[in-house]
Coordinates of C-alpha atoms and ligand atoms in Angstrom, one line a residue:
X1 CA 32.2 -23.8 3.6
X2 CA 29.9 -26.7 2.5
X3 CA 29.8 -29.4 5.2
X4 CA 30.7 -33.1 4.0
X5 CA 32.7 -34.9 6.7
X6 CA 30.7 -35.3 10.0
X7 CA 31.2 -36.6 13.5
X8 CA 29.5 -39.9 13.1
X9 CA 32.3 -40.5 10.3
X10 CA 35.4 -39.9 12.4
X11 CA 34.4 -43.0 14.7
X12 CA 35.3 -45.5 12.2
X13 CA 38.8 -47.7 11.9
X14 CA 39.5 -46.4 8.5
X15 CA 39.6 -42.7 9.9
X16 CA 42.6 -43.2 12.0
X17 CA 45.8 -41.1 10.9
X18 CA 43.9 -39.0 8.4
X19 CA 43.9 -35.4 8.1
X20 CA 40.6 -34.0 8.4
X21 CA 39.1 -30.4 8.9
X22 CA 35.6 -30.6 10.4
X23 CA 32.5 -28.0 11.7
X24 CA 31.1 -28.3 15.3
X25 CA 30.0 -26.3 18.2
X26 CA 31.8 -26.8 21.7
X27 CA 29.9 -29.3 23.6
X28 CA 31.9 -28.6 27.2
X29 CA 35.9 -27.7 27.6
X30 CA 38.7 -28.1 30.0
X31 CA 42.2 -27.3 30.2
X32 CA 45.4 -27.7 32.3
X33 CA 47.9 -25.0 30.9
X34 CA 49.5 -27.1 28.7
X35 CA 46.3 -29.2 27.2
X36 CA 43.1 -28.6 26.0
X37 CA 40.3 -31.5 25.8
X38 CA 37.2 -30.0 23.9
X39 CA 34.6 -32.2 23.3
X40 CA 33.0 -30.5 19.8
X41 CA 29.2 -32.0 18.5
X42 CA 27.4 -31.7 15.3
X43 CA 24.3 -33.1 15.0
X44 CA 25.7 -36.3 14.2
X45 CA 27.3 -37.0 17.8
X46 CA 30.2 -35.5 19.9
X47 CA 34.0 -36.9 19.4
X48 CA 37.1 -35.2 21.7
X49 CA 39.6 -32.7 20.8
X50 CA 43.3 -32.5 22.3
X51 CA 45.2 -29.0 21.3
X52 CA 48.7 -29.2 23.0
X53 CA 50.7 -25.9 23.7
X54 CA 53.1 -27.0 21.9
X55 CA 51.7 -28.4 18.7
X56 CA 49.0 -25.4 18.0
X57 CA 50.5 -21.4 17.5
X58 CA 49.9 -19.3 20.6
X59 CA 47.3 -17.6 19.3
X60 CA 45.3 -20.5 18.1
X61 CA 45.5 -22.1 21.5
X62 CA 44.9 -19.1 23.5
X63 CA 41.7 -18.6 21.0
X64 CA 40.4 -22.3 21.5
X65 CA 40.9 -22.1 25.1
X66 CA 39.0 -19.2 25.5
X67 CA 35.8 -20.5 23.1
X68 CA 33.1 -21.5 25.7
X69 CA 30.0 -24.1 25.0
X70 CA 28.4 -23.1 21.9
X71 CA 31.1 -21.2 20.0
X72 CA 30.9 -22.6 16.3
X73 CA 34.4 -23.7 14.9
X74 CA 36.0 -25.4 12.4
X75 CA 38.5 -27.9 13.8
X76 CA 42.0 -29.3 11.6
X77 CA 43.8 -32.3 12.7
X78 CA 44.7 -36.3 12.9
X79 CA 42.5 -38.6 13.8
X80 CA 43.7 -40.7 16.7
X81 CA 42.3 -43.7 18.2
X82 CA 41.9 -43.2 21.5
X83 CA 43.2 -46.0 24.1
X84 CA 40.6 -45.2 27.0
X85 CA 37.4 -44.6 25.1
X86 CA 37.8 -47.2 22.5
X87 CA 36.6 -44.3 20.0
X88 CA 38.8 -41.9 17.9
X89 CA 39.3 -38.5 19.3
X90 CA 40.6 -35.5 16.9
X91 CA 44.8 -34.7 17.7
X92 CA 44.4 -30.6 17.2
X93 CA 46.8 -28.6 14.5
X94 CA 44.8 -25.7 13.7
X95 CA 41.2 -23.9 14.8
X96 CA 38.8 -21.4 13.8
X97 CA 36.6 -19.7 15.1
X98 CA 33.7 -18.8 13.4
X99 CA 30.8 -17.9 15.8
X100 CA 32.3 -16.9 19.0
X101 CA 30.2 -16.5 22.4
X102 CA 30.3 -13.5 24.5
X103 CA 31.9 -14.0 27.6
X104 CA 29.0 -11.8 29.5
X105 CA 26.1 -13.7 28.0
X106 CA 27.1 -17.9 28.3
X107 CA 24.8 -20.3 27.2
X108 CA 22.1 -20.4 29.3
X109 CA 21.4 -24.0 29.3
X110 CA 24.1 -25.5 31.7
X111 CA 24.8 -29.2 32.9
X112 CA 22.9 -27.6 36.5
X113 CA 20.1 -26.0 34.9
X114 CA 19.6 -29.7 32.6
X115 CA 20.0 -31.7 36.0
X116 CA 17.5 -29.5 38.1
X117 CA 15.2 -30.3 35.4
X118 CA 15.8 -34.3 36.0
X119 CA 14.6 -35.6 32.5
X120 CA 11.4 -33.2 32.3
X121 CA 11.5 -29.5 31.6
X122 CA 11.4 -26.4 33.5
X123 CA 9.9 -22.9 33.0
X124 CA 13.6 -21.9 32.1
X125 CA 14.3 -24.5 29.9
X126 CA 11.0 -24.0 27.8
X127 CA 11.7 -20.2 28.1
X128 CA 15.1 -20.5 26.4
X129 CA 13.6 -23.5 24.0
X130 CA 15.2 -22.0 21.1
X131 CA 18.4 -23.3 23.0
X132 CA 17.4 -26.2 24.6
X133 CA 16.8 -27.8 20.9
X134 CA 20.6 -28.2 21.1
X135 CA 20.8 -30.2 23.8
X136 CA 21.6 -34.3 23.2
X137 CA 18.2 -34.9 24.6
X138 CA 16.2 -33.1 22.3
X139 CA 18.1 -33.2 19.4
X140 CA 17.5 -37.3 20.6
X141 CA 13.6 -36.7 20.3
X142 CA 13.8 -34.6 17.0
X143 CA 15.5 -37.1 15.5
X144 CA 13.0 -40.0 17.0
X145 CA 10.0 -37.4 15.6
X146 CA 11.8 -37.1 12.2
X147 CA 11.6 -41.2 11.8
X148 CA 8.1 -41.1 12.9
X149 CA 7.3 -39.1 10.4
X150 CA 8.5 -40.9 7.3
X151 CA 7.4 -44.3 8.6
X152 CA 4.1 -42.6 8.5
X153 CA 4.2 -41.3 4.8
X154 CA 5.6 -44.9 3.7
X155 CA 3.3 -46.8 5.2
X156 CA 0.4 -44.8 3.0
X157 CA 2.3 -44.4 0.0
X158 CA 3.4 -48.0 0.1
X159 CA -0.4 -49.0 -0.1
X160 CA -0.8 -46.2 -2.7
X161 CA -2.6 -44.0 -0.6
X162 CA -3.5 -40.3 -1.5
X163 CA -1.8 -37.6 0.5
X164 CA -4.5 -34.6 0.5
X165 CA -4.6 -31.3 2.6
X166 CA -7.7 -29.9 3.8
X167 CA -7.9 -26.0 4.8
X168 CA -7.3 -24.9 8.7
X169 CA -9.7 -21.7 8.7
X170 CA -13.2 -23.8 9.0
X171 CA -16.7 -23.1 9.8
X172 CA -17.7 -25.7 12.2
X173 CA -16.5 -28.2 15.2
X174 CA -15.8 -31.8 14.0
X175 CA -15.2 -32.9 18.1
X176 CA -17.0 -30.8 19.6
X177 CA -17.6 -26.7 20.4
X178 CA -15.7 -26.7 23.6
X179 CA -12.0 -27.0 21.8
X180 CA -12.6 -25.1 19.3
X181 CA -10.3 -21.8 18.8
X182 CA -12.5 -19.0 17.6
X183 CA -10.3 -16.8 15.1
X184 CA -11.6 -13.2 13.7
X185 CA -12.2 -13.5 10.3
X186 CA -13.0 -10.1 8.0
X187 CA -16.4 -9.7 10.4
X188 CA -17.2 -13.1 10.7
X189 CA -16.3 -16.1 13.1
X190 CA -13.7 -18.7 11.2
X191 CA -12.4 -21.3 14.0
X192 CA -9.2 -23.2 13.6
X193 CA -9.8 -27.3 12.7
X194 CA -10.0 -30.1 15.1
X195 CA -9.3 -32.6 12.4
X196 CA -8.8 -33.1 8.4
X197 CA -11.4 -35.5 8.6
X198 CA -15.1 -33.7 7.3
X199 CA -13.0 -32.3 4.3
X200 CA -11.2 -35.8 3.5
X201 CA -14.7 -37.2 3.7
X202 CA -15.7 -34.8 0.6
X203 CA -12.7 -36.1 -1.0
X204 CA -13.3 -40.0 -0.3
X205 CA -14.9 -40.5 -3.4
X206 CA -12.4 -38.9 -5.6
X207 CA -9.5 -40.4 -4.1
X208 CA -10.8 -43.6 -2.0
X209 CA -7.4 -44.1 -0.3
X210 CA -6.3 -40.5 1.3
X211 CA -4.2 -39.2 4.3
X212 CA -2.7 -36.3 5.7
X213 CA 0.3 -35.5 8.5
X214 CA -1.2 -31.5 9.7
X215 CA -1.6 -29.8 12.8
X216 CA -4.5 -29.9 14.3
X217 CA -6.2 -27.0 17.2
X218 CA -7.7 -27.7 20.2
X219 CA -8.3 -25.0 22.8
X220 CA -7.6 -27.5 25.6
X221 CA -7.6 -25.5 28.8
X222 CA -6.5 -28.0 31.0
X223 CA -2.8 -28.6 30.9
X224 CA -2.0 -32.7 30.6
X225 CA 0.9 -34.8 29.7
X226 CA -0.7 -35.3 26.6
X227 CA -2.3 -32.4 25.6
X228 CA -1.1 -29.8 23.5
X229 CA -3.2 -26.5 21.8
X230 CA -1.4 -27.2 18.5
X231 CA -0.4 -30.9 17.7
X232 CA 0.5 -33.3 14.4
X233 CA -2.4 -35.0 13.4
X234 CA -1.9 -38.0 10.9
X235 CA -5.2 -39.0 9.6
X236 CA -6.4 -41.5 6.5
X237 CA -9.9 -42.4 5.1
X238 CA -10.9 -44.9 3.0
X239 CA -14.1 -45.9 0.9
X240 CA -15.4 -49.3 0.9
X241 CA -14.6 -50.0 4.7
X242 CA -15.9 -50.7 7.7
X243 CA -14.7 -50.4 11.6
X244 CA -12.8 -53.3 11.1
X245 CA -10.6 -52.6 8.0
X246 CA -9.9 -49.1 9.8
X247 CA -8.6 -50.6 12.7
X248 CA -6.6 -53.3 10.9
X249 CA -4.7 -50.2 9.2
X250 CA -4.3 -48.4 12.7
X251 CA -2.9 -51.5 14.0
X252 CA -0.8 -52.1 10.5
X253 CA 0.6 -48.6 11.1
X254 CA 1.4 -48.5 14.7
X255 CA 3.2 -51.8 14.1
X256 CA 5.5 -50.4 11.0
X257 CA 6.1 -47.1 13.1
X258 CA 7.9 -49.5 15.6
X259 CA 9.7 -51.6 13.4
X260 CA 11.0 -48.3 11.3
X261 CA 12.7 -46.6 14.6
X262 CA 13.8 -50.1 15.6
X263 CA 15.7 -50.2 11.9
X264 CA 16.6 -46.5 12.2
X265 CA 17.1 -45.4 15.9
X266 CA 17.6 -47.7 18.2
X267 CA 20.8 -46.1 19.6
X268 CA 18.9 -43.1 20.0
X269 CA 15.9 -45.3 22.0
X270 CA 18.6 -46.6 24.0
X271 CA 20.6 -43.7 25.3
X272 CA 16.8 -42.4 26.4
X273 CA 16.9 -46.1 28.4
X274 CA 13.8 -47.5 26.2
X275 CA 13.6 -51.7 26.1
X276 CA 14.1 -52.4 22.6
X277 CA 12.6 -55.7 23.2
X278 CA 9.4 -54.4 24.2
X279 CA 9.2 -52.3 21.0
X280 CA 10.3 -55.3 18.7
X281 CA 7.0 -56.4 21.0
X282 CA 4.8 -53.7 19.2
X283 CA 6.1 -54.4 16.1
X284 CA 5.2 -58.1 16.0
X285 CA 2.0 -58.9 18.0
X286 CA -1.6 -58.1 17.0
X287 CA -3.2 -56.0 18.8
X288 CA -6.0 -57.1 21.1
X289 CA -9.5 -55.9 21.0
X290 CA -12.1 -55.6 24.0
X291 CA -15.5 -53.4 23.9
X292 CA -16.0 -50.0 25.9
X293 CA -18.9 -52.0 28.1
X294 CA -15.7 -54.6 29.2
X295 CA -13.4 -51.6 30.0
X296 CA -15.4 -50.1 32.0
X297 CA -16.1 -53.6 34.2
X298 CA -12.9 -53.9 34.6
X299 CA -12.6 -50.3 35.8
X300 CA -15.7 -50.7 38.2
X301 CA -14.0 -54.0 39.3
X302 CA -10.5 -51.5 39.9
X303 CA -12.9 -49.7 42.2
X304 CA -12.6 -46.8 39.8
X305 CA -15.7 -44.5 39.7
X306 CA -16.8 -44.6 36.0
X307 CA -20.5 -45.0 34.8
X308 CA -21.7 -46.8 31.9
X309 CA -22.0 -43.9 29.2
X310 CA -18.7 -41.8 30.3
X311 CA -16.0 -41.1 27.9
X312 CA -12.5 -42.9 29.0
X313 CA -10.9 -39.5 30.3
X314 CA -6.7 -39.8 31.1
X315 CA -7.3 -40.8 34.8
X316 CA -8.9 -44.2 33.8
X317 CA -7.2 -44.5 30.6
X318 CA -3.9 -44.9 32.6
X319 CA -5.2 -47.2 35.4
X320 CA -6.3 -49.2 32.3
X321 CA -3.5 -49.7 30.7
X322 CA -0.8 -49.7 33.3
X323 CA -0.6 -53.2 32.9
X324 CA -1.1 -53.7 29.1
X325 CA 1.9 -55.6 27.5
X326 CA 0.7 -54.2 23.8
X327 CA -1.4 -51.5 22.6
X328 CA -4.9 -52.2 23.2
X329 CA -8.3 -51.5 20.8
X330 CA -11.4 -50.1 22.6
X331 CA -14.8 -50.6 20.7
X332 CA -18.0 -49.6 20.4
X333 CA -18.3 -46.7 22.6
X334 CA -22.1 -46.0 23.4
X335 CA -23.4 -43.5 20.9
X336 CA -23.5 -40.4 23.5
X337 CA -20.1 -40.4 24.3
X338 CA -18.9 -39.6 20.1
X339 CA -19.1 -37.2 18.1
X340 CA -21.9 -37.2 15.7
X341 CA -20.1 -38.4 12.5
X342 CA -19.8 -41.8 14.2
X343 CA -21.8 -44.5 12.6
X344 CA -24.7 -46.2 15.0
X345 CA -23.8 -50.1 15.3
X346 CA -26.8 -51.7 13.3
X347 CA -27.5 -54.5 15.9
X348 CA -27.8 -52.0 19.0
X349 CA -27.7 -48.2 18.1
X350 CA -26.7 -47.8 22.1
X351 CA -23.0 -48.0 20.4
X352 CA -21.1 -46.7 17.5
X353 CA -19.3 -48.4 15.2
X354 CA -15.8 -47.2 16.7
X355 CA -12.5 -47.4 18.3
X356 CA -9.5 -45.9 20.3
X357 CA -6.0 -47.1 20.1
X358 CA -4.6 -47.3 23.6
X359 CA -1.0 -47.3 24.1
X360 CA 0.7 -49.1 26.9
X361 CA 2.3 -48.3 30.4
X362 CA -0.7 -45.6 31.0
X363 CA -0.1 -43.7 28.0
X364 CA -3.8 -43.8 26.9
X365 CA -5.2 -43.0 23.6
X366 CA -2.7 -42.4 20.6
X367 CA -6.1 -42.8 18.1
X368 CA -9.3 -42.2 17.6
X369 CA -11.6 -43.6 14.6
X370 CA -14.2 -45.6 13.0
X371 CA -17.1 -46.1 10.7
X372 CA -19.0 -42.7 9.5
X373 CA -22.8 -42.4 9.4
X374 CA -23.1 -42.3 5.4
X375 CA -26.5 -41.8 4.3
X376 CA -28.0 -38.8 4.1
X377 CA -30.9 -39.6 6.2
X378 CA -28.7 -41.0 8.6
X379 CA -26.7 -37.8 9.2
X380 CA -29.8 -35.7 9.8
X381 CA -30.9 -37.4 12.0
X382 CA -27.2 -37.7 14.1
X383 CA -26.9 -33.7 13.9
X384 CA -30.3 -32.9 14.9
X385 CA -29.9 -35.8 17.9
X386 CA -26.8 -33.5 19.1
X387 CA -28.8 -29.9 18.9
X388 CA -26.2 -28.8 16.4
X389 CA -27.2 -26.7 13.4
X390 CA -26.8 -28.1 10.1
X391 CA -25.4 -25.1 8.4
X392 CA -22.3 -25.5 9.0
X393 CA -22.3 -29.0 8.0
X394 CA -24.4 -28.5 4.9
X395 CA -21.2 -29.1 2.4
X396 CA -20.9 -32.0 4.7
X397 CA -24.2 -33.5 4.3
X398 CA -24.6 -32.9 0.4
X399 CA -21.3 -35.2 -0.1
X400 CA -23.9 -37.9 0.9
X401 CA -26.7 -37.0 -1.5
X402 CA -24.1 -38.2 -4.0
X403 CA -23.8 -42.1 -4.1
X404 CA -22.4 -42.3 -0.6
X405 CA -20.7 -45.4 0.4
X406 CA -19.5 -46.9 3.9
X407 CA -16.2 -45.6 4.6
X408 CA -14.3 -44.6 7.7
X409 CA -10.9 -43.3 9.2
X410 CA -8.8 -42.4 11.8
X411 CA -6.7 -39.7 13.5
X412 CA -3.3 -40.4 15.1
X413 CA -1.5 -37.9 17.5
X414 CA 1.9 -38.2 16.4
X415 CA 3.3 -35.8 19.4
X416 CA 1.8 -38.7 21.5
X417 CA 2.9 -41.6 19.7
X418 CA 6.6 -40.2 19.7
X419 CA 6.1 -39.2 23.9
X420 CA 4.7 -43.1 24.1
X421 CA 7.8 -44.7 22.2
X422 CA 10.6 -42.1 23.4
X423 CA 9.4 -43.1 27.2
X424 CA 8.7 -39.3 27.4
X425 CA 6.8 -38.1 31.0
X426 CA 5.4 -35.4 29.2
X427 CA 4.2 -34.8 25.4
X428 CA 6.3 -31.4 25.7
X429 CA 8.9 -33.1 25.5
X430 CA 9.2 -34.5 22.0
X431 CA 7.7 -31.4 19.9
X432 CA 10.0 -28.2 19.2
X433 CA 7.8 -25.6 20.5
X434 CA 5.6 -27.1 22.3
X435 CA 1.9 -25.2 22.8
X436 CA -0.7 -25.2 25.6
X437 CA -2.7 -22.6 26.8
X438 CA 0.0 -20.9 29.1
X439 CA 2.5 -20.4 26.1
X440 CA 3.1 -19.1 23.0
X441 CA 6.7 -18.2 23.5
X442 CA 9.2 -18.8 21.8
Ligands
4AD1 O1 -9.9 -38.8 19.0 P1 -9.8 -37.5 18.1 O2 -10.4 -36.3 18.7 O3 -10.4 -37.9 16.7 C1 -10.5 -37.1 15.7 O4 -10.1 -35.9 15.6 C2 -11.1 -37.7 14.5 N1 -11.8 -36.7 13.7 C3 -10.0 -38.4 13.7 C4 -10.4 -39.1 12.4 O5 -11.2 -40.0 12.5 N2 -9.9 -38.7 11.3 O6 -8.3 -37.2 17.8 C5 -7.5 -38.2 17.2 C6 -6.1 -38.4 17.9 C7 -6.3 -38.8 19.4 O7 -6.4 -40.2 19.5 C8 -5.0 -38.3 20.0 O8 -3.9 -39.2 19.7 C9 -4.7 -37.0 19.2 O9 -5.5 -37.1 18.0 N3 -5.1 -35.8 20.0 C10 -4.2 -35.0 20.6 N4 -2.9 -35.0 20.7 C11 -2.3 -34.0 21.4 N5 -2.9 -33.0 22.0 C12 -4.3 -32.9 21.9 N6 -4.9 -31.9 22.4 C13 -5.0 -34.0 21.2 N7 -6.3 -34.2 20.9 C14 -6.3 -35.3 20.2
MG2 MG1 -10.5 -39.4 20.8

């Protein structure tokens, strides 16, 4: 039963006239009385099948005519090259079928149901997700996300980086109490983690290069195109670094994530309609890099209402960079709009010493990072200016009694990322089962 021939290989030259047996699923199926055309996928692609009445026993072609989208089967024929396509399509000599649909229940998600939903997604469609993966679209994205991924873990291990996993149950916020999911824990409060980044900090001067790929929580109520309750958080730290060596590795990583799906997917970027040019674009160009203070001028200049001191929500973060050609760095935020970690800017302690990664054509922020406050005074000091109590934070403070060193990091949402490169409207799209605070299901 072991698979070893697949759809992709029956497209080349050296395929034609051979005999081959291969596993699929029925994609869609029509028939004049005589002739059956069955278009069968795997996840490699689709190729057609012709079964003539007359070539295929009656029961074989009453059985394969009767299969409807979704049956599993395993197809025996000659390949044939076929005149109008240009491709090779399967001549049919025997069929079985090994996972037949019943007639009273058909597969749910139908050319109608995928057009209704133009591109995006529907109620129905997320409700019968476990389906939907099946689709050419998704199974597109998966395969985009699957790239992503390992072009993520080489660019680390390639530089010899760590890869280190910190626990989800944790005692405190790292952004903030107001996403924090609050989870019963044997008569205590645990809540689930933000980020990777307070424990990788503990671990900075064991390892000095680390990084994770993990989910990461956030009880975001709102629902956004780019927010999810549950999403893939790649993060790294590194000892010995300032702001600016952080960003050059956020900008060295963003850049090798392009160049990876351009060697590995581009047919896949394509058939979603994405400008491969504008990606080799990515891959090739620094980044450029303006302050918060300018952003926000040329916001107030947009006529957008932002004061000096305001986080960069979704609403100006897309005005902004609807007209970027390249990713953008945003610096030095002032100090009230971070988290307390963040690391004062020793010529004006108005700012920290950070930045956001934000991705063209409105997508917004794909990171978030920077320098750490590092001393233990320093710390204190930050966690007592933000009226948080220290004890959760106490393992966190002690790893700077210890011979503390500058050091910083960053977090990357790979969920956006992939939305930003696939051309995805909505983050939904590109994760399996997606979460936000309406759904848990399937
Ligand atoms: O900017 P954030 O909140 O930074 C941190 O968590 C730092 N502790 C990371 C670090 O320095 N190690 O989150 C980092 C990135 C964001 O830029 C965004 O891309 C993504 O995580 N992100 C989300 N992605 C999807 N859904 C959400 N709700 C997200 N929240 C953050
Ligand atoms: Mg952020």
């Amino acid at each position: 039963m072991a698979k070893d021939l697949w759809i992709s290989d029956l497209q080349s030259g050296d395929m034609v006239e051979q005999e081959i047996s291969i596993q699929g699923w029925v994609k869609r199926s029509r028939s004049s009385g005589k002739i059956i055309f069955l278009s069968l996928r795997d996840s490699t692609g689709s190729i057609q099948c012709v079964a003539k009445k007359d070539t295929l026993d009656e029961q074989k072609f009453a059985d394969l005519k009767s299969a409807l989208i979704e049956s599993s089967l395993v197809i025996t024929g000659t390949v044939k090259e076929d005149q109008r396509s240009g491709g090779n399509e399967i001549s049919v000599s025997d069929v079985e079928i090994i996972g037949a649909v019943n007639p009273e229940a058909p597969f749910p998600i139908t050319e109608s149901a995928m057009a209704a939903a133009d591109g995006g997604e529907t109620e129905f469609l997320l409700d019968n997700r476990h389906l939907y993966l099946r689709t050419s679209r998704m199974t597109t994205m998966l395969k985009i996300r699957s790239s992503v991924f390992g072009a993520i873990h080489s660019y680390f291990r390639g530089l010899d980086f760590i890869e280190y996993q910190a626990p989800c149950f944790v005692a405190g916020a790292v952004e903030g109490g107001s996403t924090l999911f609050e989870v019963p824990y044997f008569g205590r409060k645990a809540y689930l983690t933000q980020s990777w980044q307070l424990y990788a900090e503990a671990a900075m001067p064991a390892l000095e290069r680390l990084y994770t790929i993990a989910p990461s929580f956030r009880a975001e109520k709102s629902r956004t195109r780019r927010h999810l309750t549950e999403f893939w958080h790649a993060e790294m730290e590194i000892a010995w670094a300032g702001n600016d060596d952080v960003m050059a590795h956020g900008e060295a990583l963003v850049r090798h994530i392009c160049a990876t799906l351009l060697e590995e997917r581009s047919a896949e970027l394509e058939s979603l309609g994405r400008d491969l040019e504008m990606i080799k674009r990515f891959a090739e160009n620094p980044f450029p890099r303006i302050r918060y203070d300018e952003a926000v001028e040329r916001l107030q200049a947009l006529g957008v209402d932002i004061e000096w001191g305001d986080d960069l929500d979704y609403s100006k973060e897309k005005i902004l960079t609807a007209d970027f050609d390249l990713p953008h760095f945003l610096t030095h935020y002032p100090k009230v709009a971070k988290p307390f970690y963040h690391r004062p800017d020793p010529e004006d302690d108005k700012y920290v010493l950070c930045h956001d990664l934000l991705a063209p054509e409105g997508y917004g922020e794909i990171i978030g990072g920077g320098e750490r406050t590092w001393s233990e005074q320093e710390i204190l000091e930050r966690i007592d200016e933000e009226g948080t109590s220290r004890e959760a934070y106490e393992f966190y403070i002690d790893v700077r009694r210890y011979g503390g060193v500058p050091h910083g990091g960053f977090g990357l949402g790979v969920d956006r990322v992939i939305a930003w490169l696939a051309g995805a409207e909505h983050i939904r799209e590109v994760i399996p089962f997606p979460r936000d605070s309406r759904r848990v299901t399937p």
